[in-house]
């Protein structure tokens, strides 16, 4: 593999995936299906964002050195606020009905996810305190996505008016569609951030253990 491909390949792959998500059929389906909306969301924050973030830290190595532990935690808090706000009934229904609101929603999802993953990958090469902050950012995001996914899955009734209005011909009931979306958030969103956080934590602990082993 050429050095240029090794350095810039991940970023190119992330951009290609982003193009597929936003130019493919999912955007249209997201207006009529909560589950499709969730696939688009998870595709952005749990798949495209980490690939793009990894690509950015490889293409621009100096980027990681500029990321502080405080930034990693603030990025995780920003994603928490954005994700929960956009899943409030009024904002979610607006994004399902109005294309311009959907564009803002999806752009904010990508931005938040990219900030968290870039912070995590950037701090992974920094001091121990910075790496711990990157781990905390990913694990905190995993926890709140798991909680939101469980809320969507176990809610006794549809939470969104658009469940009835936007998909009258769906083979799933609005509640079933919502439950499927909750499962997707649990499996894809919660797991992706959990695996990322645990991987960075294992690396941090291994380095600490190696440092304690006498030469």
Short mmCIF file of C-alpha atoms in Angstrom, two decimals:
data_model
loop_
_atom_site.label_atom_id
_atom_site.label_comp_id
_atom_site.label_asym_id
_atom_site.label_seq_id
_atom_site.Cartn_x
_atom_site.Cartn_y
_atom_site.Cartn_z
CA UNK A 1 0.00 0.00 0.00
CA UNK A 2 1.36 3.41 -0.95
CA UNK A 3 2.07 5.92 1.85
CA UNK A 4 -0.45 8.37 0.37
CA UNK A 5 -3.21 5.75 0.30
CA UNK A 6 -2.40 4.62 3.82
CA UNK A 7 -2.52 8.21 5.07
CA UNK A 8 -5.52 9.53 3.17
CA UNK A 9 -7.47 6.35 2.38
CA UNK A 10 -9.58 6.34 5.59
CA UNK A 11 -10.66 9.94 5.02
CA UNK A 12 -11.61 9.16 1.41
CA UNK A 13 -13.57 6.09 2.57
CA UNK A 14 -15.44 8.16 5.13
CA UNK A 15 -16.36 10.79 2.56
CA UNK A 16 -17.57 8.08 0.16
CA UNK A 17 -19.77 6.58 2.89
CA UNK A 18 -21.12 10.03 3.72
CA UNK A 19 -22.01 10.57 0.06
CA UNK A 20 -23.81 7.22 -0.03
CA UNK A 21 -25.81 8.02 3.10
CA UNK A 22 -26.91 11.46 1.97
CA UNK A 23 -27.30 10.81 -1.76
CA UNK A 24 -28.81 7.34 -1.49
CA UNK A 25 -32.36 6.21 -0.80
CA UNK A 26 -32.18 6.56 2.97
CA UNK A 27 -32.95 10.28 3.02
CA UNK A 28 -36.26 9.74 1.26
CA UNK A 29 -37.15 6.76 3.42
CA UNK A 30 -36.26 8.69 6.57
CA UNK A 31 -39.30 10.90 5.99
CA UNK A 32 -41.70 7.96 6.12
CA UNK A 33 -40.01 5.52 8.50
CA UNK A 34 -38.62 6.11 11.98
CA UNK A 35 -36.37 3.05 11.60
CA UNK A 36 -34.94 4.37 8.32
CA UNK A 37 -34.42 7.74 10.01
CA UNK A 38 -32.49 5.94 12.74
CA UNK A 39 -30.38 4.00 10.21
CA UNK A 40 -29.39 7.32 8.67
CA UNK A 41 -28.61 8.76 12.10
CA UNK A 42 -26.53 5.76 13.20
CA UNK A 43 -24.80 5.60 9.84
CA UNK A 44 -23.61 9.15 10.41
CA UNK A 45 -22.54 9.13 14.07
CA UNK A 46 -21.51 5.50 14.58
CA UNK A 47 -20.02 4.55 11.20
CA UNK A 48 -19.17 7.56 9.00
CA UNK A 49 -18.06 9.84 11.86
CA UNK A 50 -15.43 7.48 13.34
CA UNK A 51 -14.04 6.67 9.88
CA UNK A 52 -13.87 10.37 9.01
CA UNK A 53 -12.34 11.23 12.38
CA UNK A 54 -9.71 8.53 12.04
CA UNK A 55 -9.01 9.76 8.53
CA UNK A 56 -8.64 13.34 9.72
CA UNK A 57 -6.16 12.42 12.45
CA UNK A 58 -4.11 10.46 9.89
CA UNK A 59 -4.27 13.09 7.16
CA UNK A 60 -3.61 15.94 9.60
CA UNK A 61 -1.46 14.46 12.40
CA UNK A 62 -1.04 17.84 14.09
CA UNK A 63 -4.78 17.93 14.72
CA UNK A 64 -4.57 15.52 17.64
CA UNK A 65 -1.99 17.63 19.44
CA UNK A 66 -4.44 20.53 19.57
CA UNK A 67 -7.25 18.58 21.25
CA UNK A 68 -7.47 19.06 25.01
CA UNK A 69 -9.19 16.80 27.55
CA UNK A 70 -11.74 19.56 28.16
CA UNK A 71 -12.63 19.59 24.47
CA UNK A 72 -13.29 15.83 24.49
CA UNK A 73 -15.74 16.13 27.39
CA UNK A 74 -17.43 19.22 25.93
CA UNK A 75 -17.84 17.42 22.59
CA UNK A 76 -19.56 14.50 24.34
CA UNK A 77 -21.87 16.88 26.22
CA UNK A 78 -22.72 18.69 22.97
CA UNK A 79 -23.62 15.40 21.30
CA UNK A 80 -25.78 14.46 24.29
CA UNK A 81 -27.73 17.71 24.04
CA UNK A 82 -28.12 17.50 20.26
CA UNK A 83 -29.18 13.85 20.12
CA UNK A 84 -31.76 14.14 22.89
CA UNK A 85 -33.06 17.47 21.61
CA UNK A 86 -33.60 16.15 18.08
CA UNK A 87 -35.46 13.14 19.46
CA UNK A 88 -37.94 15.35 21.27
CA UNK A 89 -41.30 14.88 19.52
CA UNK A 90 -41.66 18.41 18.14
CA UNK A 91 -38.19 18.57 16.58
CA UNK A 92 -38.24 14.98 15.30
CA UNK A 93 -41.64 15.44 13.65
CA UNK A 94 -40.44 18.67 12.06
CA UNK A 95 -37.39 16.90 10.61
CA UNK A 96 -39.64 14.18 9.16
CA UNK A 97 -41.94 16.73 7.51
CA UNK A 98 -39.62 19.51 6.35
CA UNK A 99 -36.54 18.84 4.24
CA UNK A 100 -34.67 21.92 5.44
CA UNK A 101 -35.14 20.84 9.08
CA UNK A 102 -33.90 17.35 8.17
CA UNK A 103 -30.78 18.88 6.63
CA UNK A 104 -30.06 20.85 9.81
CA UNK A 105 -30.71 17.78 11.96
CA UNK A 106 -28.44 15.48 9.97
CA UNK A 107 -25.68 18.10 9.71
CA UNK A 108 -25.78 18.58 13.48
CA UNK A 109 -25.64 14.81 14.04
CA UNK A 110 -22.59 14.51 11.81
CA UNK A 111 -20.87 17.51 13.39
CA UNK A 112 -21.45 16.24 16.93
CA UNK A 113 -20.35 12.71 16.11
CA UNK A 114 -17.28 13.95 14.26
CA UNK A 115 -16.28 16.15 17.21
CA UNK A 116 -16.54 13.27 19.70
CA UNK A 117 -14.66 10.74 17.57
CA UNK A 118 -12.00 13.24 16.51
CA UNK A 119 -11.47 14.17 20.15
CA UNK A 120 -11.19 10.50 21.11
CA UNK A 121 -8.72 9.63 18.34
CA UNK A 122 -6.78 12.83 18.91
CA UNK A 123 -6.39 12.36 22.65
CA UNK A 124 -5.38 8.73 22.07
CA UNK A 125 -1.92 9.99 21.11
CA UNK A 126 -1.65 12.51 23.92
CA UNK A 127 -0.85 12.42 27.61
CA UNK A 128 -2.55 9.92 29.91
CA UNK A 129 -5.04 12.49 31.20
CA UNK A 130 -6.05 13.44 27.67
CA UNK A 131 -6.54 9.80 26.70
CA UNK A 132 -8.66 9.20 29.79
CA UNK A 133 -10.88 12.10 28.71
CA UNK A 134 -11.26 10.54 25.25
CA UNK A 135 -12.30 7.25 26.85
CA UNK A 136 -14.79 9.05 29.09
CA UNK A 137 -16.28 10.92 26.13
CA UNK A 138 -16.96 7.70 24.20
CA UNK A 139 -18.31 5.76 27.18
CA UNK A 140 -20.55 8.64 28.24
CA UNK A 141 -21.98 8.82 24.71
CA UNK A 142 -22.52 5.06 24.68
CA UNK A 143 -24.49 5.25 27.92
CA UNK A 144 -26.86 8.01 26.86
CA UNK A 145 -27.47 6.41 23.45
CA UNK A 146 -28.23 3.12 25.17
CA UNK A 147 -30.66 4.90 27.48
CA UNK A 148 -32.40 6.67 24.61
CA UNK A 149 -32.57 3.46 22.59
CA UNK A 150 -34.15 1.67 25.54
CA UNK A 151 -36.67 4.49 25.95
CA UNK A 152 -37.68 4.19 22.30
CA UNK A 153 -37.84 0.41 22.49
CA UNK A 154 -39.87 0.09 25.68
CA UNK A 155 -42.17 3.10 25.34
CA UNK A 156 -45.75 1.79 25.60
CA UNK A 157 -47.02 4.07 22.82
CA UNK A 158 -45.67 5.97 19.80
CA UNK A 159 -43.89 9.12 20.90
CA UNK A 160 -44.15 10.92 17.56
CA UNK A 161 -47.20 12.21 15.71
CA UNK A 162 -45.38 11.60 12.43
CA UNK A 163 -45.65 7.86 13.03
CA UNK A 164 -49.26 7.99 11.83
CA UNK A 165 -49.07 10.94 9.44
CA UNK A 166 -45.84 10.26 7.56
CA UNK A 167 -46.11 6.54 6.87
CA UNK A 168 -49.76 5.54 6.35
CA UNK A 169 -48.77 2.65 4.01
CA UNK A 170 -46.00 1.20 6.18
CA UNK A 171 -46.07 -2.54 6.90
CA UNK A 172 -45.09 -1.71 10.49
CA UNK A 173 -47.30 0.03 13.00
CA UNK A 174 -45.94 3.34 14.33
CA UNK A 175 -45.05 1.63 17.61
CA UNK A 176 -43.25 -1.24 15.87
CA UNK A 177 -41.36 1.23 13.67
CA UNK A 178 -40.32 3.17 16.76
CA UNK A 179 -39.26 -0.02 18.56
CA UNK A 180 -37.13 -1.08 15.59
CA UNK A 181 -35.47 2.34 15.67
CA UNK A 182 -34.77 1.89 19.37
CA UNK A 183 -33.16 -1.50 18.74
CA UNK A 184 -30.95 0.04 16.04
CA UNK A 185 -29.80 2.78 18.40
CA UNK A 186 -29.05 0.22 21.12
CA UNK A 187 -27.15 -2.18 18.87
CA UNK A 188 -25.35 0.21 16.53
CA UNK A 189 -25.02 3.46 18.45
CA UNK A 190 -24.50 2.15 21.96
CA UNK A 191 -22.17 -0.63 20.82
CA UNK A 192 -20.01 1.49 18.51
CA UNK A 193 -19.19 4.06 21.18
CA UNK A 194 -18.79 1.33 23.82
CA UNK A 195 -16.34 -0.66 21.71
CA UNK A 196 -14.42 2.52 20.85
CA UNK A 197 -14.20 3.58 24.49
CA UNK A 198 -13.18 0.13 25.74
CA UNK A 199 -10.55 -0.20 23.01
CA UNK A 200 -8.95 3.08 24.01
CA UNK A 201 -9.21 2.13 27.69
CA UNK A 202 -7.51 -1.23 27.06
CA UNK A 203 -4.71 0.55 25.22
CA UNK A 204 -4.29 2.99 28.11
CA UNK A 205 -4.21 0.22 30.72
CA UNK A 206 -1.75 -1.86 28.71
CA UNK A 207 0.61 1.07 28.41
CA UNK A 208 0.35 1.71 32.15
CA UNK A 209 1.07 -1.96 32.88
CA UNK A 210 4.06 -1.99 30.53
CA UNK A 211 5.43 1.14 32.18
CA UNK A 212 5.28 -0.57 35.59
CA UNK A 213 7.14 -3.69 34.44
CA UNK A 214 10.80 -3.38 35.48
CA UNK A 215 13.28 -3.43 32.63
#
